[in-house]
XYZ file of C-alpha atoms in Angstrom:
623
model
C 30.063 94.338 192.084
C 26.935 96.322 191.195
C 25.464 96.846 187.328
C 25.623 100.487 188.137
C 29.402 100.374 189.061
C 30.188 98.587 185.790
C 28.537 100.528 183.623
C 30.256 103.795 185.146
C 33.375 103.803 182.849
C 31.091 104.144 179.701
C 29.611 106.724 180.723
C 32.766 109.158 180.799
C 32.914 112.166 178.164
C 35.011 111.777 175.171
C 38.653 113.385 175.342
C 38.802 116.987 173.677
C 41.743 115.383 171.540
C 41.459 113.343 168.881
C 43.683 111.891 165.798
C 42.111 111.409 162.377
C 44.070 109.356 159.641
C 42.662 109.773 155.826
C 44.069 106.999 154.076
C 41.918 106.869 151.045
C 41.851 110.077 150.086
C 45.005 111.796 150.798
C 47.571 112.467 147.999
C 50.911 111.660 147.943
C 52.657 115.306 149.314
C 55.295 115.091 146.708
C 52.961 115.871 143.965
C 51.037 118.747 145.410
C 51.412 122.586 143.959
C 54.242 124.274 145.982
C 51.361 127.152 147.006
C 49.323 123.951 148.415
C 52.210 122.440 150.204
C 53.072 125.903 151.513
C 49.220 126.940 152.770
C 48.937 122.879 154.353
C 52.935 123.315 156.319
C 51.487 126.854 157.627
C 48.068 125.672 158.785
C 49.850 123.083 160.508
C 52.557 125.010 162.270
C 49.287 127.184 163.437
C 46.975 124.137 164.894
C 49.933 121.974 165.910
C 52.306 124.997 166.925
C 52.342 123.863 170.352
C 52.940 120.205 169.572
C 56.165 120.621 167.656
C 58.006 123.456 170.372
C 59.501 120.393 172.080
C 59.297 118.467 175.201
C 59.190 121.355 177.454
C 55.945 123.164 176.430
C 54.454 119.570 175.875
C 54.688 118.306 179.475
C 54.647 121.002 181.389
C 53.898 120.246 184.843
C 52.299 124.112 185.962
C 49.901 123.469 183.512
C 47.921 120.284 182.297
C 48.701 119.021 178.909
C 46.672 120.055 175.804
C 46.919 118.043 173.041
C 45.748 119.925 169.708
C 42.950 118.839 168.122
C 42.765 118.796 163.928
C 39.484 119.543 162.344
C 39.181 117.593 158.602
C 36.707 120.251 157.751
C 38.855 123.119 158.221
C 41.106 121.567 155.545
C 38.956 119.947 153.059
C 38.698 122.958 151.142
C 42.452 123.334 150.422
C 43.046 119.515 149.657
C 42.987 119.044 146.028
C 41.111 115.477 144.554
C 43.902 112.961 144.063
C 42.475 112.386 140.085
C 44.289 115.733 139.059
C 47.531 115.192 140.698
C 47.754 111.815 139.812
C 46.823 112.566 136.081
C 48.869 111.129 133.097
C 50.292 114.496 131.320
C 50.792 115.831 135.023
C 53.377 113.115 135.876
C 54.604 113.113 132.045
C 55.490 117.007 132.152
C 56.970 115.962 135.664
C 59.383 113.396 133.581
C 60.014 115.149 131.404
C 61.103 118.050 133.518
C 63.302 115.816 135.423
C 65.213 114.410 132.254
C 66.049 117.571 131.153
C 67.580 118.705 134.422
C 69.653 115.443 133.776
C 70.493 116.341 130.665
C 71.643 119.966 131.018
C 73.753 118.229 134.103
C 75.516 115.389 131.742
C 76.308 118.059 129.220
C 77.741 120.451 132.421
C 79.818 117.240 133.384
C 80.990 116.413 129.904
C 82.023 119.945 129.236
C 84.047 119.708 132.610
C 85.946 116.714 132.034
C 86.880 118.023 129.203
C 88.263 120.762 130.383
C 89.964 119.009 132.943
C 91.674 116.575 129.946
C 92.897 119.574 128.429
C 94.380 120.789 131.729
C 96.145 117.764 132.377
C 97.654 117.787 129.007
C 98.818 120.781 129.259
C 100.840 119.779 131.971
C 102.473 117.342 130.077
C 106.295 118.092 129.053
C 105.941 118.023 125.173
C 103.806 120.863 125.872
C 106.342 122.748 127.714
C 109.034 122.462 125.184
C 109.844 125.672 123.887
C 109.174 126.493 120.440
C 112.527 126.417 119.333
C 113.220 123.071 121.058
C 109.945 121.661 119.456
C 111.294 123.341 115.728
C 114.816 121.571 115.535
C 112.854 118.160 116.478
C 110.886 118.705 113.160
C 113.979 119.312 111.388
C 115.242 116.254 112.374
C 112.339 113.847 111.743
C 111.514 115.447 108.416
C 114.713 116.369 106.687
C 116.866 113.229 107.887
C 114.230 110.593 105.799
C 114.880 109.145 102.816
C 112.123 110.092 101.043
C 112.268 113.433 99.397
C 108.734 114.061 99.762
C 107.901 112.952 103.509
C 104.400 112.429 104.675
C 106.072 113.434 107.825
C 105.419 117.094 107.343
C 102.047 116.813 106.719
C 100.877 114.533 110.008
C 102.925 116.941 112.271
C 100.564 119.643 111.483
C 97.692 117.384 111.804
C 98.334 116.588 115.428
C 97.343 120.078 116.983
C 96.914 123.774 116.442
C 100.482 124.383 118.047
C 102.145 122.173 116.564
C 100.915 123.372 113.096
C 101.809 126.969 114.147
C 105.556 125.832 114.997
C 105.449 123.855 111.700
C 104.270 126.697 109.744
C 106.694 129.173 111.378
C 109.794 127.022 110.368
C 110.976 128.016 107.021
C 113.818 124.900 106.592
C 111.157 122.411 107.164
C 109.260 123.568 103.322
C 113.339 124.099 102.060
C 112.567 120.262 100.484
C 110.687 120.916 96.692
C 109.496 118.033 94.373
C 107.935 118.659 91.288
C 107.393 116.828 88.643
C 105.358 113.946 87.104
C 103.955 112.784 90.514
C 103.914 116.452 92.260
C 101.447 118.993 91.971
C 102.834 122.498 90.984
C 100.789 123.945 93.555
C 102.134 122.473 96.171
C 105.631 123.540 95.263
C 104.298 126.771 95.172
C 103.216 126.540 98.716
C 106.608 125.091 100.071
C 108.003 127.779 97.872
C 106.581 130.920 99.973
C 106.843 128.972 103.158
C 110.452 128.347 103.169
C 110.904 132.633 102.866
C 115.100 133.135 102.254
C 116.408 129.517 103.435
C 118.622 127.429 101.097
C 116.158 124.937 98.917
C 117.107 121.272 98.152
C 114.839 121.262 94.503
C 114.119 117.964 92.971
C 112.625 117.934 89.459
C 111.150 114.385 88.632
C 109.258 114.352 85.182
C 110.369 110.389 84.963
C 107.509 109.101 82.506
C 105.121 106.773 84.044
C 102.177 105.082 82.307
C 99.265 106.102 84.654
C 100.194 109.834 84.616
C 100.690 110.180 80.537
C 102.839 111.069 78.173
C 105.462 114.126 79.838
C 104.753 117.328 77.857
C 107.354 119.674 77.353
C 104.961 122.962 78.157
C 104.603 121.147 81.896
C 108.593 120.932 82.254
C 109.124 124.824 81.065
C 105.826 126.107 83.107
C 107.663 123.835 86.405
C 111.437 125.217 85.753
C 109.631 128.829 85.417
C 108.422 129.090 88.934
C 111.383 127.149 90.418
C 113.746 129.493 88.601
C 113.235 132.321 90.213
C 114.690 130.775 93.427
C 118.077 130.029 92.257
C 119.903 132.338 93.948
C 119.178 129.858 97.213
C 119.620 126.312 95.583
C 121.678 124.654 97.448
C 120.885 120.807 95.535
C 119.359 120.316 92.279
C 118.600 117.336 90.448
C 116.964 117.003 87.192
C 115.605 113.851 85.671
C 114.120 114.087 82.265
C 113.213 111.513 79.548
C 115.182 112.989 76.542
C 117.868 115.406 75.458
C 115.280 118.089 73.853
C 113.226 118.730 77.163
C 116.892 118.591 79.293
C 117.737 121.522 77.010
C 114.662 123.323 77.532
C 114.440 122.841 80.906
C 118.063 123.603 81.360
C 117.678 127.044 79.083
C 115.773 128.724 82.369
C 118.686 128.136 84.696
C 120.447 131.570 83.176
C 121.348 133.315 86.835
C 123.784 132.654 89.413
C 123.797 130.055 92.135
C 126.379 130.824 94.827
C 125.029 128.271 96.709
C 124.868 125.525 94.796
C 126.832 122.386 96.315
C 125.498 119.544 94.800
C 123.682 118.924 90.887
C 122.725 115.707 89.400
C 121.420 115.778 85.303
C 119.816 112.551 84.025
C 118.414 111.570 81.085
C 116.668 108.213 80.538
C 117.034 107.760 76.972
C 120.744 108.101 76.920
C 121.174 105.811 73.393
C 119.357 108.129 71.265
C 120.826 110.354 68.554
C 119.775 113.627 67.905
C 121.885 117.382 67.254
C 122.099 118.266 70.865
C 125.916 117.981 71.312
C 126.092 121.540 73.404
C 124.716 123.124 76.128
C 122.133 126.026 75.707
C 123.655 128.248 77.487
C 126.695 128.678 80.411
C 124.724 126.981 83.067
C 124.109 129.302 85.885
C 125.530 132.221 84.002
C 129.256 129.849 85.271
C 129.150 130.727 88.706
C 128.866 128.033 90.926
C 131.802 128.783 93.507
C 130.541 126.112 95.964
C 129.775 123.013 93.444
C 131.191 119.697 95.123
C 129.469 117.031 93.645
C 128.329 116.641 90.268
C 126.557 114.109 88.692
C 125.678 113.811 84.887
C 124.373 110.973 82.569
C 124.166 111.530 78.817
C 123.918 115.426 78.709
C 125.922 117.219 76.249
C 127.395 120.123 78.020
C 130.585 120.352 75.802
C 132.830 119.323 78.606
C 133.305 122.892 80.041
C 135.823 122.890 82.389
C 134.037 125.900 84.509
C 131.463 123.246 85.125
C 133.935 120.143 86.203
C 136.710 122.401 88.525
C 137.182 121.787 92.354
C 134.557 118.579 92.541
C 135.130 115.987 95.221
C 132.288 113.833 93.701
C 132.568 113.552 89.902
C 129.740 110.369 88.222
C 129.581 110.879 84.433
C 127.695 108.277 82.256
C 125.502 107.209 79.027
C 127.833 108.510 76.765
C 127.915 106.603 73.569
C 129.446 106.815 69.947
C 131.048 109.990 69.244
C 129.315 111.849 72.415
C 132.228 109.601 74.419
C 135.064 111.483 76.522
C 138.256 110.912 75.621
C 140.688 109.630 78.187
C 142.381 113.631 77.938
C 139.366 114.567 78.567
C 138.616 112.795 81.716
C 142.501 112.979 82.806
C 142.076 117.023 82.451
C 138.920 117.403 85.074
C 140.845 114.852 87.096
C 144.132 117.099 87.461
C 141.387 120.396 87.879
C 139.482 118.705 91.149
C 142.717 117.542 93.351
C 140.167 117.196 96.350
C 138.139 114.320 94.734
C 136.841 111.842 96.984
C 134.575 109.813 94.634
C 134.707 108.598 90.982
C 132.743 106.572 88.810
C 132.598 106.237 85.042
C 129.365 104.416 84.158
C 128.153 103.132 80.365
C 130.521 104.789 77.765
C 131.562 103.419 74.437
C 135.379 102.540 74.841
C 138.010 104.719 72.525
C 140.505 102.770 70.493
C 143.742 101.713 72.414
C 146.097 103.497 70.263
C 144.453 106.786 70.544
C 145.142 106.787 74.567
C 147.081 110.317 74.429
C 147.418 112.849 77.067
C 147.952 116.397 76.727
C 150.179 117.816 79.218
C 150.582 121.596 79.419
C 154.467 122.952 79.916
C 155.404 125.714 81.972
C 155.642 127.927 79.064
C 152.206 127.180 78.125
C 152.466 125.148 75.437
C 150.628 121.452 75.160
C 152.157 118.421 74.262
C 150.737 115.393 73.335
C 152.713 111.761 74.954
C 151.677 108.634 75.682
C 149.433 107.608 78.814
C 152.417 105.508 80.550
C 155.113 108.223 79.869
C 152.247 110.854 80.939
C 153.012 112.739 84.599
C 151.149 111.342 87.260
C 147.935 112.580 88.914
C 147.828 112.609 92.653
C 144.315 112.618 94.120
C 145.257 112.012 98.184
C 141.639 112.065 99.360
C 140.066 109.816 96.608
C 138.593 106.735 98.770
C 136.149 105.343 96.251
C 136.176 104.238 92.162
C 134.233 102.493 89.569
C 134.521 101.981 86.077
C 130.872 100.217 85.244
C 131.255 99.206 81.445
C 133.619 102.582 80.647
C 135.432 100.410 78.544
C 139.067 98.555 79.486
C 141.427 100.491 77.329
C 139.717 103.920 78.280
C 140.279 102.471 82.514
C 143.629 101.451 82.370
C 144.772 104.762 80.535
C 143.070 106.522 83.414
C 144.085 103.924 86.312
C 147.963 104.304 85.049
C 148.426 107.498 85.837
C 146.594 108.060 88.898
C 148.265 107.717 92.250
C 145.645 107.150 94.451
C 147.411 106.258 98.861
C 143.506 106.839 100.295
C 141.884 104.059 97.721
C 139.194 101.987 99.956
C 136.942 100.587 97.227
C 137.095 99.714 94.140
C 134.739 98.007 91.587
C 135.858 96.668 88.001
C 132.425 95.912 86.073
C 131.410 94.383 82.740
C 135.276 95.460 81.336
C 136.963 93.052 78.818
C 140.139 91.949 80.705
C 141.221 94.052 83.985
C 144.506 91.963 84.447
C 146.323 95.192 84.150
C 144.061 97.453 86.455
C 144.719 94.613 88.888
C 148.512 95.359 88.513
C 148.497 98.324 88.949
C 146.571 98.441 92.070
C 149.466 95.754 93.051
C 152.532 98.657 92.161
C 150.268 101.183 93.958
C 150.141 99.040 97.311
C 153.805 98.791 97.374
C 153.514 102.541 99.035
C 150.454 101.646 100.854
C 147.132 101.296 99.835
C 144.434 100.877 102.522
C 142.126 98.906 100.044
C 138.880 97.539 101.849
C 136.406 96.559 99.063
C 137.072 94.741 95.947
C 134.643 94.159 93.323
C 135.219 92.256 89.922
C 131.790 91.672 87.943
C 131.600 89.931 84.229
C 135.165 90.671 83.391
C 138.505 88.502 83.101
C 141.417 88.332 84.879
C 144.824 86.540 85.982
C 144.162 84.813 88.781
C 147.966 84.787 89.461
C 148.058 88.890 89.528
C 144.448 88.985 91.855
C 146.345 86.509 94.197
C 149.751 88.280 94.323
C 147.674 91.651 94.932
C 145.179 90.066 97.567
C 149.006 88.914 99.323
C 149.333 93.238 99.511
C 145.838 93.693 100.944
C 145.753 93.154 104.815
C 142.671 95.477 105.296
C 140.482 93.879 102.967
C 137.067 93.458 104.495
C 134.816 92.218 101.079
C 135.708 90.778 98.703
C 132.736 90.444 95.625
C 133.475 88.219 92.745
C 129.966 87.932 90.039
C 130.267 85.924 87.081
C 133.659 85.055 86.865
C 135.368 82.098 85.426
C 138.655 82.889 86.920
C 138.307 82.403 90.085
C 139.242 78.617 90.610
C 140.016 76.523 93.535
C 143.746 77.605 93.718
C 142.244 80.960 94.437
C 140.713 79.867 97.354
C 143.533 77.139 98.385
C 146.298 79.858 98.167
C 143.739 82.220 101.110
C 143.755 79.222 102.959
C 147.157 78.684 104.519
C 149.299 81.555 105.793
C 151.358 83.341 103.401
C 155.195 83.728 105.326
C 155.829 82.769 108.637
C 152.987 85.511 110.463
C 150.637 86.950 107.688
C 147.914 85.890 106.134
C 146.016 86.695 102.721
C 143.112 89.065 103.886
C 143.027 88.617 107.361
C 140.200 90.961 107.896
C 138.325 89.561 105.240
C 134.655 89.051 106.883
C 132.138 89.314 103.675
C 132.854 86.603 100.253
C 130.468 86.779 97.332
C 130.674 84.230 94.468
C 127.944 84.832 92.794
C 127.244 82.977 89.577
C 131.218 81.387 90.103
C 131.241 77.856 89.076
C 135.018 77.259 88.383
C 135.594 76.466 91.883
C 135.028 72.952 94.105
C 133.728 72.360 97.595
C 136.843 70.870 98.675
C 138.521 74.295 98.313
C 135.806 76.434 99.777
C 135.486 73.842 102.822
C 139.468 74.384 103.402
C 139.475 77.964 103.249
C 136.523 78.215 105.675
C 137.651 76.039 108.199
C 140.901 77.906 107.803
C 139.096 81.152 108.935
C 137.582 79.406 111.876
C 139.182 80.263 115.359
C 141.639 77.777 117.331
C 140.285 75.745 119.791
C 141.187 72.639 121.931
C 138.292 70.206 120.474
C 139.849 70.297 116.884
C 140.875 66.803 115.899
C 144.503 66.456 115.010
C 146.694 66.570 112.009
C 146.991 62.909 111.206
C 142.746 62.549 110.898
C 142.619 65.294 108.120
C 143.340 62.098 105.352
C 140.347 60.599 106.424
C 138.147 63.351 107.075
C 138.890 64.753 103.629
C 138.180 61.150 101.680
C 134.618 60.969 103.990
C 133.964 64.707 102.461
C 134.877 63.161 98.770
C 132.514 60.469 99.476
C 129.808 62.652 100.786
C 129.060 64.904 98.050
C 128.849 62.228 95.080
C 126.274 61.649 92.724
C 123.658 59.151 93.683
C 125.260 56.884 90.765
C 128.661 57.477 92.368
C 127.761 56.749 95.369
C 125.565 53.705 94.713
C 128.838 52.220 92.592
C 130.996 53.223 95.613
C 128.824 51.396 98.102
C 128.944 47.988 96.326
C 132.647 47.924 97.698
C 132.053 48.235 101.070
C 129.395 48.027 103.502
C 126.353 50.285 103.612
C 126.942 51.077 107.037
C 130.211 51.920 106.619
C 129.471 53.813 103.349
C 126.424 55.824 105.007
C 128.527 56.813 108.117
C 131.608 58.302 105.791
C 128.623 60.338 104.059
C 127.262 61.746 107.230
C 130.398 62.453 108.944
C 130.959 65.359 107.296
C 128.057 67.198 108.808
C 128.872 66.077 112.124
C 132.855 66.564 113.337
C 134.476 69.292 114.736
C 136.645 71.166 111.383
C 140.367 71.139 111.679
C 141.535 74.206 112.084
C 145.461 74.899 111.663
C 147.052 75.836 114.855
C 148.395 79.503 115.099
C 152.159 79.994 114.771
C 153.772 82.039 117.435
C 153.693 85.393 116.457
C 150.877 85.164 113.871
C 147.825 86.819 113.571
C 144.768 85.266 113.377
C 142.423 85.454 110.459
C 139.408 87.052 111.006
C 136.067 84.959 110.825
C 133.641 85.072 107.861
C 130.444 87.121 108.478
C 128.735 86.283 105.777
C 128.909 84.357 102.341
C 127.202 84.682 99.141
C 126.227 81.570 97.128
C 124.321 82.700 94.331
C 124.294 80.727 91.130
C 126.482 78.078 92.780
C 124.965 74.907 91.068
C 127.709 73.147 92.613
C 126.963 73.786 96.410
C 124.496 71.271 97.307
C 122.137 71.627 100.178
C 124.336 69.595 102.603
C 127.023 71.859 101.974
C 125.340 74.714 102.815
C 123.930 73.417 106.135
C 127.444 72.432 107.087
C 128.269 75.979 106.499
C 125.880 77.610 108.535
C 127.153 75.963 111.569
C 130.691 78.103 110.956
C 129.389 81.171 109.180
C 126.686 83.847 110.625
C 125.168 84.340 107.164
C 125.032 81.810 104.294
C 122.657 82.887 100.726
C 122.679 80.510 98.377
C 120.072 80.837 95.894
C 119.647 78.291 92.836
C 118.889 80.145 89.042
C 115.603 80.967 88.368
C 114.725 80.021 84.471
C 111.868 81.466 82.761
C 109.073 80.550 84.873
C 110.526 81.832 88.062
């Protein structure tokens, strides 16, 4: 091949077309002004307009192809130098813009979910309650606690705004007032106009307490001032106060009518004191009280109006000392005027002399006559269920107890009385009718234990039975429960709660017995003819360590330490039912308090028969 034919190819013109690429210079596009990026996209939809129409115009075959050609010079002028678009505060203010666009976004989304929260909770069904549905929930959470002054009340309307509208717009949830030492008048105030026209429950509490001072009398009359003018809807009141003069002044404001008063409680804490105020200051609420059912009063001298005592079915009177003491007439008078009592109690009185126990009985005619307490007509109270004489003084309680006739008695409790022998038989003559006694309580007094046995024999729905510091009840007390009475009854069958606290007449042999004899029937017992030897083994067991060591030389240790352990290990012997019987009921629970003579062992062995065993040892000085 020729030089000339070689060289040929090179010596072809250059194509019209041609592609430039600027990679040094050219910005990023991203960062150009939007007029730049708007004049560059239009210059290039103008050069290169036939190059992006699509494959039709492109390769045409009537016509040959043309490929644009770009000139750099034409757009050199528009391109901006990279140094200014690349410049620090350029891309700063570019950050910056971009964060808050991010920012106003978050606080768009945050605003939205909550939104959506409160959407879904208000689809929730405490929401949909209705009002008055929502109300009588209140009532029941606040006004059934046992606190007067609930902090109930307050967190309700701290939950939300609704539910501090509903609480506001219920008048019986503020009907609860305390004032007093610990309570701000204000806030009585407050409950005050909340509860408009509804029947108040008022509680005035000036109880003395060292960190709040000494109580002034100007506090008590300024608190009994704004209360008073709401008396007209008391429906409770109770008054505690520390002495006789401030009772009287507080009690001087209560001058108008309360025809809705059902229940009022007076206390005063220094009940021994002497001082002039022997009457009240005035008729208390002006003597109308048609609806007053229980009544409660402890060392204020009110005279003993009978307006005040009339129609009660819960009468407590106490701290009445000296010559401020009722006299049994007195007390056997406002028992014959409230025949619907339910509940009595006679609580710290000085005790009147035993041969001034009178009555005064009124003839038809009209005229009184004065005769002695057992020749006096009986009182018939058919709905009294409960009564306590707590250190009223014996001769004072069994002037009262022999005349009432009491078929509904369920609980009684004889405290810190000299010798209540003949309250105990007369509850015996009274359950010869029927008397559906259920709780017994004898505390720090003395007694037959003959007459408690023969009227535990009349008894058969006696449930507890609570014996505290007394001497007289001995083993026999507890042998004579233990075996059947006749042929099919039993002394207390029902009996299910003991308490011997502080009794230490009594042995373990007897209290062992009468457990076991409360403990159901069953096929494992051992027999009859092993009780001998079960019953020496239980002798043996609960010696002294002297005893025991002395008792030991005799035999064999082994021997010796297996009659001490049986005890804790067989099966009790139970008695086996007669036909017909029926079977004593099982003990719940027992109460060893004070017990010195219940060791340990004992009680362990007891727990295995008995669902609740306290035994506690005294505490001396040091705790």
């Amino acid at each position: 091949m020729t030089s000339a034919s070689l060289a040929a190819p090179s010596a072809r013109s250059p194509a019209s077309f041609t592609w430039t690429f600027d990679q040094t210079n050219s910005p990023p596009p991203y960062y150009d002004e939007p007029e730049t990026r708007k004049e560059d996209a239009t210059a290039k939809d103008e050069d290169c307009g036939s190059f992006y129409r699509g494959p039709a115009s492109f390769f045409s075959q009537s016509e040959p192809a043309r490929i644009p050609t770009i000139d750099p010079a034409r757009h050199a002028g528009t391109r901006r130098p990279a140094s200014s678009n690349l410049s620090i505060p350029h891309l700063r203010e570019a950050l910056s813009s971009l964060e808050s666009k991010m920012a106003t976004l978050l606080s768009e989304r945050d605003e939205i979910e909550s939104r959506l929260e409160q959407a879904v909770r208000l689809q929730s069904p405490v929401h949909r309650l209705p009002n008055e549905l929502l109300a009588s929930i209140f009532i029941i959470g606040v006004l059934t606690a046992e606190e007067e002054d609930s902090l109930m009340l307050s967190a309700l309307m701290l939950v939300c705004r609704h539910w501090k509208d509903v609480t506001l717009a219920t008048p019986i949830l503020w009907s609860r007032i305390v004032a007093g030492t610990r309570h701000s008048v204000d806030k009585a105030r407050r409950k005050l106009e909340r509860s408009q026209s509804v029947p108040l429950h008022v509680l005035v509490d000036f109880s003395p307490r060292m960190e709040h001072g000494t109580v002034t009398t100007e506090s008590i009359v300024n608190t009994m001032d704004l209360l008073c003018s709401s008396i007209w809807r008391w429906e409770s009141f109770r008054l505690t106060i520390p002495n006789r003069p401030q009772a009287h002044a507080a009690l001087s404001r209560c001058r108008e009518e309360a025809p809705l008063l059902e229940t009022l409680s007076i206390h005063i804490l220094h009940s021994m004191q002497e001082d002039h105020y022997s009457h009240a200051p005035l008729p208390l609420f002006a003597g109308h009280i048609p609806r007053l059912s229980s009544c409660s009063i402890t060392s204020f001298n009110f005279g003993w109006d009978q307006k005040l005592l009339t129609g009660l079915r819960v009468l407590k009177l106490g701290g009445y000392w000296n010559g401020f003491s009722p006299s049994s007439d007195i007390i056997l008078n406002i028992l014959r005027a409230c025949p619907k009592l339910e509940e009595f109690a006679l609580r710290n009185m000085s005790d009147v002399e035993a041969d001034r126990c009178v009555v005064t009985e009124t003839a038809a005619d009209g005229s009184e006559k004065a005769t002695r307490s057992s020749d006096a007509k009986a009182i018939h109270l058919p709905r009294l269920t409960s009564l306590s004489f707590y250190y009223a003084g014996i001769a004072r309680t069994h002037t009262i107890m022999s005349v009432l006739s009491l078929p509904a008695l369920e609980k009684v409790e004889l405290c810190f009385l000299d010798d209540v022998s003949p309250v105990i038989e007369h509850l015996r003559r009274q359950s010869l009718t029927y008397l559906p006694l259920k709780h017994l309580r004898i505390e720090s007094s003395f007694f037959s234990e003959l007459k408690l046995v023969r009227l535990l024999h009349r008894l058969p729905s006696l449930t507890s039975l609570e014996l505290v510091d007394v001497e007289d009840a001995s083993s026999h007390l507890f042998k004579s429960m233990s075996t059947p009475a006749g042929a099919s009854t039993w002394i207390c069958p029902k009996l299910a709660h003991l308490v011997l606290e502080g009794c230490t007449a009594f042995d373990w042999d007897s209290l062992r017995s009468f457990v076991e004899s409360r403990l159901p029937a069953h096929s494992r017992a051992y027999p009859t003819q092993q009780r001998t030897s079960v019953s020496s083994a239980s002798q043996q067991a609960f010696l002294t360590p002297e005893q025991f060591h002395a008792s030991a030389l005799s035999s064999s240790s082994a021997s010796a330490y297996a009659a001490r352990a049986q005890i804790l290990a067989h099966a009790p012997v139970t008695a086996q039912p007669r036909p017909g019987s029926v079977w004593p009921q099982r003990l719940d629970s027992i109460d060893l308090v004070r017990c010195h003579q219940v060791t340990k062992e004992m009680v362990q062995w007891m727990r295995m028969y008995v669902s609740e065993v306290k035994c506690e040892t005294a505490k001396n000085v040091w705790g």
